Amino acid sequence: VNAAYQDYVKRFPKNNSIHCIEIPFLDNPEKEADRILSLIPKSHQVIALVIGGKMFSSEQLALQLQQWLIESTPLTFLIGGPN
């Protein structure tokens, strides 16, 4: 996880604040969801990266990210674990 995070951080503008928070796997999905939601500021746009979600090409994602940055929208990316 850390290696992938370090790779992607290099691609973002230096003036952006980027953090990686790893959440330990919990056997109870509801508790895990509550834990995740408790860490996300209410003002953030949440982007869940999931299998079966809306597909973006690299170019489309870059354009969307640029738009959010122009709008000064704080972003939170959720990247799932093994389940």
PDB file of N, CA, C and O in Angstrom:
ATOM      1  N   VAL A   1       0.834  -1.192   0.000  1.00  0.00           N
ATOM      2  CA  VAL A   1       0.000   0.000   0.000  1.00  0.00           C
ATOM      3  C   VAL A   1       0.872   1.245   0.000  1.00  0.00           C
ATOM      4  O   VAL A   1       0.638   2.169  -0.769  1.00  0.00           O
ATOM      5  N   ASN A   2       1.879   1.260   0.857  1.00  0.00           N
ATOM      6  CA  ASN A   2       2.712   2.451   0.971  1.00  0.00           C
ATOM      7  C   ASN A   2       3.468   2.745  -0.327  1.00  0.00           C
ATOM      8  O   ASN A   2       3.603   3.903  -0.718  1.00  0.00           O
ATOM      9  N   ALA A   3       3.931   1.723  -1.012  1.00  0.00           N
ATOM     10  CA  ALA A   3       4.660   1.925  -2.263  1.00  0.00           C
ATOM     11  C   ALA A   3       3.750   2.554  -3.326  1.00  0.00           C
ATOM     12  O   ALA A   3       4.151   3.487  -4.032  1.00  0.00           O
ATOM     13  N   ALA A   4       2.525   2.052  -3.436  1.00  0.00           N
ATOM     14  CA  ALA A   4       1.573   2.611  -4.404  1.00  0.00           C
ATOM     15  C   ALA A   4       1.230   4.056  -4.040  1.00  0.00           C
ATOM     16  O   ALA A   4       1.167   4.933  -4.905  1.00  0.00           O
ATOM     17  N   TYR A   5       1.021   4.288  -2.759  1.00  0.00           N
ATOM     18  CA  TYR A   5       0.721   5.648  -2.285  1.00  0.00           C
ATOM     19  C   TYR A   5       1.862   6.596  -2.654  1.00  0.00           C
ATOM     20  O   TYR A   5       1.630   7.675  -3.204  1.00  0.00           O
ATOM     21  N   GLN A   6       3.095   6.208  -2.364  1.00  0.00           N
ATOM     22  CA  GLN A   6       4.253   7.055  -2.659  1.00  0.00           C
ATOM     23  C   GLN A   6       4.350   7.348  -4.157  1.00  0.00           C
ATOM     24  O   GLN A   6       4.706   8.460  -4.559  1.00  0.00           O
ATOM     25  N   ASP A   7       4.009   6.372  -4.986  1.00  0.00           N
ATOM     26  CA  ASP A   7       4.037   6.563  -6.434  1.00  0.00           C
ATOM     27  C   ASP A   7       2.994   7.582  -6.870  1.00  0.00           C
ATOM     28  O   ASP A   7       3.281   8.482  -7.662  1.00  0.00           O
ATOM     29  N   TYR A   8       1.775   7.470  -6.367  1.00  0.00           N
ATOM     30  CA  TYR A   8       0.708   8.381  -6.778  1.00  0.00           C
ATOM     31  C   TYR A   8       0.901   9.789  -6.229  1.00  0.00           C
ATOM     32  O   TYR A   8       0.559  10.770  -6.894  1.00  0.00           O
ATOM     33  N   VAL A   9       1.449   9.919  -5.040  1.00  0.00           N
ATOM     34  CA  VAL A   9       1.662  11.238  -4.450  1.00  0.00           C
ATOM     35  C   VAL A   9       2.557  12.092  -5.341  1.00  0.00           C
ATOM     36  O   VAL A   9       2.352  13.297  -5.465  1.00  0.00           O
ATOM     37  N   LYS A  10       3.513  11.478  -5.997  1.00  0.00           N
ATOM     38  CA  LYS A  10       4.427  12.206  -6.876  1.00  0.00           C
ATOM     39  C   LYS A  10       3.692  12.859  -8.048  1.00  0.00           C
ATOM     40  O   LYS A  10       4.182  13.820  -8.628  1.00  0.00           O
ATOM     41  N   ARG A  11       2.528  12.356  -8.388  1.00  0.00           N
ATOM     42  CA  ARG A  11       1.800  12.842  -9.564  1.00  0.00           C
ATOM     43  C   ARG A  11       0.930  14.062  -9.258  1.00  0.00           C
ATOM     44  O   ARG A  11       0.435  14.708 -10.169  1.00  0.00           O
ATOM     45  N   PHE A  12       0.712  14.347  -7.984  1.00  0.00           N
ATOM     46  CA  PHE A  12      -0.143  15.467  -7.603  1.00  0.00           C
ATOM     47  C   PHE A  12       0.690  16.733  -7.429  1.00  0.00           C
ATOM     48  O   PHE A  12       1.869  16.670  -7.090  1.00  0.00           O
ATOM     49  N   PRO A  13       0.052  17.893  -7.642  1.00  0.00           N
ATOM     50  CA  PRO A  13       0.772  19.150  -7.421  1.00  0.00           C
ATOM     51  C   PRO A  13       1.316  19.215  -5.990  1.00  0.00           C
ATOM     52  O   PRO A  13       0.681  18.739  -5.049  1.00  0.00           O
ATOM     53  N   LYS A  14       2.476  19.826  -5.848  1.00  0.00           N
ATOM     54  CA  LYS A  14       3.149  19.884  -4.553  1.00  0.00           C
ATOM     55  C   LYS A  14       2.376  20.675  -3.499  1.00  0.00           C
ATOM     56  O   LYS A  14       2.558  20.478  -2.315  1.00  0.00           O
ATOM     57  N   ASN A  15       1.504  21.595  -3.941  1.00  0.00           N
ATOM     58  CA  ASN A  15       0.776  22.416  -2.977  1.00  0.00           C
ATOM     59  C   ASN A  15      -0.457  21.710  -2.394  1.00  0.00           C
ATOM     60  O   ASN A  15      -1.174  22.291  -1.594  1.00  0.00           O
ATOM     61  N   ASN A  16      -0.688  20.471  -2.774  1.00  0.00           N
ATOM     62  CA  ASN A  16      -1.807  19.702  -2.232  1.00  0.00           C
ATOM     63  C   ASN A  16      -1.363  18.924  -1.007  1.00  0.00           C
ATOM     64  O   ASN A  16      -0.267  18.376  -0.967  1.00  0.00           O
ATOM     65  N   SER A  17      -2.226  18.869  -0.029  1.00  0.00           N
ATOM     66  CA  SER A  17      -1.963  18.082   1.173  1.00  0.00           C
ATOM     67  C   SER A  17      -2.542  16.685   0.959  1.00  0.00           C
ATOM     68  O   SER A  17      -3.753  16.535   0.770  1.00  0.00           O
ATOM     69  N   ILE A  18      -1.682  15.685   0.963  1.00  0.00           N
ATOM     70  CA  ILE A  18      -2.115  14.317   0.691  1.00  0.00           C
ATOM     71  C   ILE A  18      -1.672  13.422   1.838  1.00  0.00           C
ATOM     72  O   ILE A  18      -0.511  13.472   2.254  1.00  0.00           O
ATOM     73  N   HIS A  19      -2.612  12.632   2.338  1.00  0.00           N
ATOM     74  CA  HIS A  19      -2.325  11.741   3.455  1.00  0.00           C
ATOM     75  C   HIS A  19      -2.870  10.352   3.143  1.00  0.00           C
ATOM     76  O   HIS A  19      -3.881  10.217   2.474  1.00  0.00           O
ATOM     77  N   CYS A  20      -2.208   9.355   3.659  1.00  0.00           N
ATOM     78  CA  CYS A  20      -2.678   7.974   3.542  1.00  0.00           C
ATOM     79  C   CYS A  20      -2.994   7.481   4.943  1.00  0.00           C
ATOM     80  O   CYS A  20      -2.128   7.499   5.822  1.00  0.00           O
ATOM     81  N   ILE A  21      -4.229   7.063   5.140  1.00  0.00           N
ATOM     82  CA  ILE A  21      -4.640   6.513   6.427  1.00  0.00           C
ATOM     83  C   ILE A  21      -5.072   5.074   6.179  1.00  0.00           C
ATOM     84  O   ILE A  21      -6.036   4.824   5.451  1.00  0.00           O
ATOM     85  N   GLU A  22      -4.341   4.146   6.753  1.00  0.00           N
ATOM     86  CA  GLU A  22      -4.698   2.738   6.624  1.00  0.00           C
ATOM     87  C   GLU A  22      -5.553   2.346   7.823  1.00  0.00           C
ATOM     88  O   GLU A  22      -5.221   2.647   8.959  1.00  0.00           O
ATOM     89  N   ILE A  23      -6.655   1.681   7.531  1.00  0.00           N
ATOM     90  CA  ILE A  23      -7.573   1.245   8.575  1.00  0.00           C
ATOM     91  C   ILE A  23      -7.477  -0.267   8.696  1.00  0.00           C
ATOM     92  O   ILE A  23      -7.651  -0.972   7.702  1.00  0.00           O
ATOM     93  N   PRO A  24      -7.218  -0.756   9.886  1.00  0.00           N
ATOM     94  CA  PRO A  24      -7.126  -2.213  10.052  1.00  0.00           C
ATOM     95  C   PRO A  24      -8.440  -2.892   9.665  1.00  0.00           C
ATOM     96  O   PRO A  24      -9.528  -2.351   9.866  1.00  0.00           O
ATOM     97  N   PHE A  25      -8.319  -4.063   9.079  1.00  0.00           N
ATOM     98  CA  PHE A  25      -9.487  -4.852   8.702  1.00  0.00           C
ATOM     99  C   PHE A  25     -10.283  -5.206   9.956  1.00  0.00           C
ATOM    100  O   PHE A  25      -9.724  -5.621  10.966  1.00  0.00           O
ATOM    101  N   LEU A  26     -11.591  -5.012   9.886  1.00  0.00           N
ATOM    102  CA  LEU A  26     -12.482  -5.395  10.987  1.00  0.00           C
ATOM    103  C   LEU A  26     -13.419  -6.490  10.500  1.00  0.00           C
ATOM    104  O   LEU A  26     -13.871  -6.476   9.361  1.00  0.00           O
ATOM    105  N   ASP A  27     -13.712  -7.445  11.346  1.00  0.00           N
ATOM    106  CA  ASP A  27     -14.616  -8.546  10.973  1.00  0.00           C
ATOM    107  C   ASP A  27     -16.054  -8.086  10.789  1.00  0.00           C
ATOM    108  O   ASP A  27     -16.828  -8.749  10.125  1.00  0.00           O
ATOM    109  N   ASN A  28     -16.403  -6.963  11.385  1.00  0.00           N
ATOM    110  CA  ASN A  28     -17.765  -6.445  11.309  1.00  0.00           C
ATOM    111  C   ASN A  28     -17.801  -5.308  10.280  1.00  0.00           C
ATOM    112  O   ASN A  28     -17.299  -4.215  10.539  1.00  0.00           O
ATOM    113  N   PRO A  29     -18.433  -5.532   9.106  1.00  0.00           N
ATOM    114  CA  PRO A  29     -18.462  -4.504   8.059  1.00  0.00           C
ATOM    115  C   PRO A  29     -19.109  -3.193   8.504  1.00  0.00           C
ATOM    116  O   PRO A  29     -18.690  -2.123   8.086  1.00  0.00           O
ATOM    117  N   GLU A  30     -20.121  -3.264   9.365  1.00  0.00           N
ATOM    118  CA  GLU A  30     -20.776  -2.039   9.832  1.00  0.00           C
ATOM    119  C   GLU A  30     -19.823  -1.213  10.693  1.00  0.00           C
ATOM    120  O   GLU A  30     -19.767   0.015  10.570  1.00  0.00           O
ATOM    121  N   LYS A  31     -19.070  -1.868  11.554  1.00  0.00           N
ATOM    122  CA  LYS A  31     -18.096  -1.151  12.381  1.00  0.00           C
ATOM    123  C   LYS A  31     -16.987  -0.567  11.523  1.00  0.00           C
ATOM    124  O   LYS A  31     -16.507   0.541  11.768  1.00  0.00           O
ATOM    125  N   GLU A  32     -16.587  -1.311  10.505  1.00  0.00           N
ATOM    126  CA  GLU A  32     -15.554  -0.825   9.600  1.00  0.00           C
ATOM    127  C   GLU A  32     -16.047   0.416   8.857  1.00  0.00           C
ATOM    128  O   GLU A  32     -15.333   1.418   8.751  1.00  0.00           O
ATOM    129  N   ALA A  33     -17.283   0.364   8.368  1.00  0.00           N
ATOM    130  CA  ALA A  33     -17.867   1.513   7.663  1.00  0.00           C
ATOM    131  C   ALA A  33     -17.975   2.718   8.596  1.00  0.00           C
ATOM    132  O   ALA A  33     -17.638   3.846   8.200  1.00  0.00           O
ATOM    133  N   ASP A  34     -18.414   2.489   9.815  1.00  0.00           N
ATOM    134  CA  ASP A  34     -18.517   3.582  10.783  1.00  0.00           C
ATOM    135  C   ASP A  34     -17.148   4.199  11.049  1.00  0.00           C
ATOM    136  O   ASP A  34     -17.013   5.418  11.150  1.00  0.00           O
ATOM    137  N   ARG A  35     -16.132   3.361  11.167  1.00  0.00           N
ATOM    138  CA  ARG A  35     -14.767   3.840  11.418  1.00  0.00           C
ATOM    139  C   ARG A  35     -14.287   4.694  10.252  1.00  0.00           C
ATOM    140  O   ARG A  35     -13.726   5.774  10.437  1.00  0.00           O
ATOM    141  N   ILE A  36     -14.522   4.221   9.045  1.00  0.00           N
ATOM    142  CA  ILE A  36     -14.106   4.972   7.856  1.00  0.00           C
ATOM    143  C   ILE A  36     -14.821   6.323   7.807  1.00  0.00           C
ATOM    144  O   ILE A  36     -14.193   7.370   7.633  1.00  0.00           O
ATOM    145  N   LEU A  37     -16.134   6.305   7.956  1.00  0.00           N
ATOM    146  CA  LEU A  37     -16.911   7.541   7.870  1.00  0.00           C
ATOM    147  C   LEU A  37     -16.531   8.539   8.956  1.00  0.00           C
ATOM    148  O   LEU A  37     -16.574   9.752   8.737  1.00  0.00           O
ATOM    149  N   SER A  38     -16.136   8.046  10.114  1.00  0.00           N
ATOM    150  CA  SER A  38     -15.759   8.947  11.206  1.00  0.00           C
ATOM    151  C   SER A  38     -14.474   9.712  10.898  1.00  0.00           C
ATOM    152  O   SER A  38     -14.206  10.750  11.509  1.00  0.00           O
ATOM    153  N   LEU A  39     -13.684   9.221   9.967  1.00  0.00           N
ATOM    154  CA  LEU A  39     -12.411   9.857   9.626  1.00  0.00           C
ATOM    155  C   LEU A  39     -12.513  10.850   8.469  1.00  0.00           C
ATOM    156  O   LEU A  39     -11.557  11.561   8.175  1.00  0.00           O
ATOM    157  N   ILE A  40     -13.669  10.900   7.814  1.00  0.00           N
ATOM    158  CA  ILE A  40     -13.826  11.757   6.647  1.00  0.00           C
ATOM    159  C   ILE A  40     -14.496  13.071   7.051  1.00  0.00           C
ATOM    160  O   ILE A  40     -15.624  13.063   7.545  1.00  0.00           O
ATOM    161  N   PRO A  41     -13.822  14.188   6.834  1.00  0.00           N
ATOM    162  CA  PRO A  41     -14.450  15.482   7.135  1.00  0.00           C
ATOM    163  C   PRO A  41     -15.715  15.674   6.291  1.00  0.00           C
ATOM    164  O   PRO A  41     -15.767  15.268   5.129  1.00  0.00           O
ATOM    165  N   LYS A  42     -16.712  16.291   6.880  1.00  0.00           N
ATOM    166  CA  LYS A  42     -18.007  16.489   6.206  1.00  0.00           C
ATOM    167  C   LYS A  42     -17.888  17.311   4.930  1.00  0.00           C
ATOM    168  O   LYS A  42     -18.682  17.154   4.012  1.00  0.00           O
ATOM    169  N   SER A  43     -16.894  18.166   4.844  1.00  0.00           N
ATOM    170  CA  SER A  43     -16.752  19.051   3.685  1.00  0.00           C
ATOM    171  C   SER A  43     -16.097  18.370   2.475  1.00  0.00           C
ATOM    172  O   SER A  43     -16.024  18.956   1.401  1.00  0.00           O
ATOM    173  N   HIS A  44     -15.651  17.136   2.638  1.00  0.00           N
ATOM    174  CA  HIS A  44     -14.920  16.466   1.563  1.00  0.00           C
ATOM    175  C   HIS A  44     -15.835  15.799   0.542  1.00  0.00           C
ATOM    176  O   HIS A  44     -16.882  15.276   0.880  1.00  0.00           O
ATOM    177  N   GLN A  45     -15.395  15.833  -0.706  1.00  0.00           N
ATOM    178  CA  GLN A  45     -15.992  15.042  -1.778  1.00  0.00           C
ATOM    179  C   GLN A  45     -15.382  13.654  -1.644  1.00  0.00           C
ATOM    180  O   GLN A  45     -14.165  13.516  -1.596  1.00  0.00           O
ATOM    181  N   VAL A  46     -16.206  12.624  -1.563  1.00  0.00           N
ATOM    182  CA  VAL A  46     -15.713  11.262  -1.376  1.00  0.00           C
ATOM    183  C   VAL A  46     -15.727  10.522  -2.706  1.00  0.00           C
ATOM    184  O   VAL A  46     -16.747  10.497  -3.394  1.00  0.00           O
ATOM    185  N   ILE A  47     -14.593   9.954  -3.053  1.00  0.00           N
ATOM    186  CA  ILE A  47     -14.468   9.161  -4.269  1.00  0.00           C
ATOM    187  C   ILE A  47     -14.104   7.750  -3.848  1.00  0.00           C
ATOM    188  O   ILE A  47     -13.033   7.524  -3.285  1.00  0.00           O
ATOM    189  N   ALA A  48     -15.014   6.822  -4.077  1.00  0.00           N
ATOM    190  CA  ALA A  48     -14.780   5.420  -3.721  1.00  0.00           C
ATOM    191  C   ALA A  48     -14.273   4.690  -4.963  1.00  0.00           C
ATOM    192  O   ALA A  48     -14.948   4.662  -5.991  1.00  0.00           O
ATOM    193  N   LEU A  49     -13.083   4.137  -4.854  1.00  0.00           N
ATOM    194  CA  LEU A  49     -12.499   3.385  -5.970  1.00  0.00           C
ATOM    195  C   LEU A  49     -12.872   1.915  -5.770  1.00  0.00           C
ATOM    196  O   LEU A  49     -12.311   1.239  -4.919  1.00  0.00           O
ATOM    197  N   VAL A  50     -13.860   1.486  -6.538  1.00  0.00           N
ATOM    198  CA  VAL A  50     -14.400   0.138  -6.364  1.00  0.00           C
ATOM    199  C   VAL A  50     -14.523  -0.574  -7.701  1.00  0.00           C
ATOM    200  O   VAL A  50     -14.717   0.056  -8.746  1.00  0.00           O
ATOM    201  N   ILE A  51     -14.419  -1.888  -7.641  1.00  0.00           N
ATOM    202  CA  ILE A  51     -14.675  -2.697  -8.828  1.00  0.00           C
ATOM    203  C   ILE A  51     -16.152  -2.531  -9.166  1.00  0.00           C
ATOM    204  O   ILE A  51     -17.006  -2.580  -8.305  1.00  0.00           O
ATOM    205  N   GLY A  52     -16.447  -2.300 -10.420  1.00  0.00           N
ATOM    206  CA  GLY A  52     -17.835  -2.112 -10.840  1.00  0.00           C
ATOM    207  C   GLY A  52     -18.295  -0.672 -10.769  1.00  0.00           C
ATOM    208  O   GLY A  52     -19.431  -0.369 -11.077  1.00  0.00           O
ATOM    209  N   GLY A  53     -17.417   0.230 -10.362  1.00  0.00           N
ATOM    210  CA  GLY A  53     -17.762   1.649 -10.309  1.00  0.00           C
ATOM    211  C   GLY A  53     -17.659   2.277 -11.685  1.00  0.00           C
ATOM    212  O   GLY A  53     -17.350   1.617 -12.681  1.00  0.00           O
ATOM    213  N   LYS A  54     -17.911   3.580 -11.758  1.00  0.00           N
ATOM    214  CA  LYS A  54     -17.805   4.306 -13.021  1.00  0.00           C
ATOM    215  C   LYS A  54     -16.358   4.277 -13.493  1.00  0.00           C
ATOM    216  O   LYS A  54     -15.441   4.575 -12.735  1.00  0.00           O
ATOM    217  N   MET A  55     -16.164   3.896 -14.730  1.00  0.00           N
ATOM    218  CA  MET A  55     -14.817   3.800 -15.293  1.00  0.00           C
ATOM    219  C   MET A  55     -14.387   5.158 -15.857  1.00  0.00           C
ATOM    220  O   MET A  55     -15.157   5.827 -16.528  1.00  0.00           O
ATOM    221  N   PHE A  56     -13.173   5.549 -15.547  1.00  0.00           N
ATOM    222  CA  PHE A  56     -12.554   6.742 -16.100  1.00  0.00           C
ATOM    223  C   PHE A  56     -11.271   6.317 -16.793  1.00  0.00           C
ATOM    224  O   PHE A  56     -10.524   5.486 -16.268  1.00  0.00           O
ATOM    225  N   SER A  57     -10.993   6.919 -17.938  1.00  0.00           N
ATOM    226  CA  SER A  57      -9.663   6.765 -18.520  1.00  0.00           C
ATOM    227  C   SER A  57      -8.732   7.639 -17.685  1.00  0.00           C
ATOM    228  O   SER A  57      -9.171   8.489 -16.904  1.00  0.00           O
ATOM    229  N   SER A  58      -7.452   7.469 -17.858  1.00  0.00           N
ATOM    230  CA  SER A  58      -6.490   8.319 -17.136  1.00  0.00           C
ATOM    231  C   SER A  58      -6.731   9.788 -17.461  1.00  0.00           C
ATOM    232  O   SER A  58      -6.682  10.649 -16.578  1.00  0.00           O
ATOM    233  N   GLU A  59      -7.016  10.073 -18.719  1.00  0.00           N
ATOM    234  CA  GLU A  59      -7.252  11.454 -19.132  1.00  0.00           C
ATOM    235  C   GLU A  59      -8.526  12.010 -18.504  1.00  0.00           C
ATOM    236  O   GLU A  59      -8.562  13.154 -18.050  1.00  0.00           O
ATOM    237  N   GLN A  60      -9.593  11.205 -18.470  1.00  0.00           N
ATOM    238  CA  GLN A  60     -10.849  11.648 -17.861  1.00  0.00           C
ATOM    239  C   GLN A  60     -10.668  11.904 -16.362  1.00  0.00           C
ATOM    240  O   GLN A  60     -11.171  12.896 -15.833  1.00  0.00           O
ATOM    241  N   LEU A  61      -9.960  11.008 -15.691  1.00  0.00           N
ATOM    242  CA  LEU A  61      -9.719  11.194 -14.267  1.00  0.00           C
ATOM    243  C   LEU A  61      -8.887  12.447 -14.016  1.00  0.00           C
ATOM    244  O   LEU A  61      -9.180  13.220 -13.101  1.00  0.00           O
ATOM    245  N   ALA A  62      -7.878  12.667 -14.840  1.00  0.00           N
ATOM    246  CA  ALA A  62      -7.049  13.868 -14.691  1.00  0.00           C
ATOM    247  C   ALA A  62      -7.889  15.134 -14.858  1.00  0.00           C
ATOM    248  O   ALA A  62      -7.738  16.094 -14.092  1.00  0.00           O
ATOM    249  N   LEU A  63      -8.790  15.147 -15.838  1.00  0.00           N
ATOM    250  CA  LEU A  63      -9.659  16.308 -16.043  1.00  0.00           C
ATOM    251  C   LEU A  63     -10.595  16.518 -14.861  1.00  0.00           C
ATOM    252  O   LEU A  63     -10.816  17.649 -14.423  1.00  0.00           O
ATOM    253  N   GLN A  64     -11.161  15.426 -14.331  1.00  0.00           N
ATOM    254  CA  GLN A  64     -12.057  15.541 -13.194  1.00  0.00           C
ATOM    255  C   GLN A  64     -11.309  16.031 -11.955  1.00  0.00           C
ATOM    256  O   GLN A  64     -11.783  16.894 -11.233  1.00  0.00           O
ATOM    257  N   LEU A  65     -10.116  15.491 -11.724  1.00  0.00           N
ATOM    258  CA  LEU A  65      -9.300  15.943 -10.595  1.00  0.00           C
ATOM    259  C   LEU A  65      -8.957  17.426 -10.733  1.00  0.00           C
ATOM    260  O   LEU A  65      -9.028  18.185  -9.762  1.00  0.00           O
ATOM    261  N   GLN A  66      -8.611  17.838 -11.945  1.00  0.00           N
ATOM    262  CA  GLN A  66      -8.304  19.243 -12.184  1.00  0.00           C
ATOM    263  C   GLN A  66      -9.509  20.119 -11.857  1.00  0.00           C
ATOM    264  O   GLN A  66      -9.366  21.167 -11.232  1.00  0.00           O
ATOM    265  N   GLN A  67     -10.695  19.681 -12.239  1.00  0.00           N
ATOM    266  CA  GLN A  67     -11.912  20.453 -11.958  1.00  0.00           C
ATOM    267  C   GLN A  67     -12.132  20.579 -10.456  1.00  0.00           C
ATOM    268  O   GLN A  67     -12.442  21.649  -9.954  1.00  0.00           O
ATOM    269  N   TRP A  68     -11.985  19.483  -9.724  1.00  0.00           N
ATOM    270  CA  TRP A  68     -12.147  19.536  -8.266  1.00  0.00           C
ATOM    271  C   TRP A  68     -11.108  20.466  -7.643  1.00  0.00           C
ATOM    272  O   TRP A  68     -11.411  21.200  -6.711  1.00  0.00           O
ATOM    273  N   LEU A  69      -9.877  20.430  -8.151  1.00  0.00           N
ATOM    274  CA  LEU A  69      -8.835  21.300  -7.618  1.00  0.00           C
ATOM    275  C   LEU A  69      -9.143  22.769  -7.902  1.00  0.00           C
ATOM    276  O   LEU A  69      -8.927  23.630  -7.058  1.00  0.00           O
ATOM    277  N   ILE A  70      -9.662  23.061  -9.091  1.00  0.00           N
ATOM    278  CA  ILE A  70     -10.063  24.427  -9.439  1.00  0.00           C
ATOM    279  C   ILE A  70     -11.155  24.906  -8.491  1.00  0.00           C
ATOM    280  O   ILE A  70     -11.156  26.050  -8.042  1.00  0.00           O
ATOM    281  N   GLU A  71     -12.088  24.010  -8.170  1.00  0.00           N
ATOM    282  CA  GLU A  71     -13.199  24.346  -7.281  1.00  0.00           C
ATOM    283  C   GLU A  71     -12.773  24.354  -5.814  1.00  0.00           C
ATOM    284  O   GLU A  71     -13.584  24.641  -4.944  1.00  0.00           O
ATOM    285  N   SER A  72     -11.522  24.019  -5.558  1.00  0.00           N
ATOM    286  CA  SER A  72     -10.997  23.917  -4.187  1.00  0.00           C
ATOM    287  C   SER A  72     -11.808  22.941  -3.337  1.00  0.00           C
ATOM    288  O   SER A  72     -12.037  23.164  -2.154  1.00  0.00           O
ATOM    289  N   THR A  73     -12.258  21.875  -3.956  1.00  0.00           N
ATOM    290  CA  THR A  73     -13.019  20.850  -3.255  1.00  0.00           C
ATOM    291  C   THR A  73     -12.049  19.887  -2.577  1.00  0.00           C
ATOM    292  O   THR A  73     -11.245  19.246  -3.252  1.00  0.00           O
ATOM    293  N   PRO A  74     -12.105  19.771  -1.243  1.00  0.00           N
ATOM    294  CA  PRO A  74     -11.257  18.771  -0.583  1.00  0.00           C
ATOM    295  C   PRO A  74     -11.725  17.369  -0.975  1.00  0.00           C
ATOM    296  O   PRO A  74     -12.928  17.099  -1.047  1.00  0.00           O
ATOM    297  N   LEU A  75     -10.795  16.489  -1.257  1.00  0.00           N
ATOM    298  CA  LEU A  75     -11.124  15.149  -1.735  1.00  0.00           C
ATOM    299  C   LEU A  75     -10.691  14.086  -0.746  1.00  0.00           C
ATOM    300  O   LEU A  75      -9.656  14.208  -0.104  1.00  0.00           O
ATOM    301  N   THR A  76     -11.477  13.030  -0.668  1.00  0.00           N
ATOM    302  CA  THR A  76     -11.109  11.828   0.075  1.00  0.00           C
ATOM    303  C   THR A  76     -11.335  10.649  -0.852  1.00  0.00           C
ATOM    304  O   THR A  76     -12.438  10.458  -1.360  1.00  0.00           O
ATOM    305  N   PHE A  77     -10.270   9.885  -1.090  1.00  0.00           N
ATOM    306  CA  PHE A  77     -10.374   8.666  -1.896  1.00  0.00           C
ATOM    307  C   PHE A  77     -10.471   7.473  -0.957  1.00  0.00           C
ATOM    308  O   PHE A  77      -9.680   7.343  -0.026  1.00  0.00           O
ATOM    309  N   LEU A  78     -11.442   6.624  -1.219  1.00  0.00           N
ATOM    310  CA  LEU A  78     -11.572   5.369  -0.465  1.00  0.00           C
ATOM    311  C   LEU A  78     -11.124   4.245  -1.373  1.00  0.00           C
ATOM    312  O   LEU A  78     -11.640   4.081  -2.474  1.00  0.00           O
ATOM    313  N   ILE A  79     -10.166   3.493  -0.899  1.00  0.00           N
ATOM    314  CA  ILE A  79      -9.649   2.363  -1.663  1.00  0.00           C
ATOM    315  C   ILE A  79      -9.829   1.129  -0.808  1.00  0.00           C
ATOM    316  O   ILE A  79      -9.295   1.047   0.300  1.00  0.00           O
ATOM    317  N   GLY A  80     -10.622   0.187  -1.307  1.00  0.00           N
ATOM    318  CA  GLY A  80     -10.987  -0.991  -0.520  1.00  0.00           C
ATOM    319  C   GLY A  80      -9.865  -1.957  -0.305  1.00  0.00           C
ATOM    320  O   GLY A  80      -8.840  -1.952  -0.980  1.00  0.00           O
ATOM    321  N   GLY A  81     -10.109  -2.818   0.657  1.00  0.00           N
ATOM    322  CA  GLY A  81      -9.170  -3.873   0.992  1.00  0.00           C
ATOM    323  C   GLY A  81      -9.519  -5.163   0.268  1.00  0.00           C
ATOM    324  O   GLY A  81     -10.176  -5.138  -0.785  1.00  0.00           O
ATOM    325  N   PRO A  82      -9.126  -6.274   0.829  1.00  0.00           N
ATOM    326  CA  PRO A  82      -9.300  -7.560   0.149  1.00  0.00           C
ATOM    327  C   PRO A  82     -10.750  -8.022   0.048  1.00  0.00           C
ATOM    328  O   PRO A  82     -11.046  -8.893  -0.743  1.00  0.00           O
ATOM    329  N   ASN A  83     -11.621  -7.464   0.833  1.00  0.00           N
ATOM    330  CA  ASN A  83     -13.033  -7.893   0.800  1.00  0.00           C
ATOM    331  C   ASN A  83     -13.888  -6.757   0.318  1.00  0.00           C
ATOM    332  O   ASN A  83     -14.930  -6.483   0.579  1.00  0.00           O
TER     333      ASN A  83
END
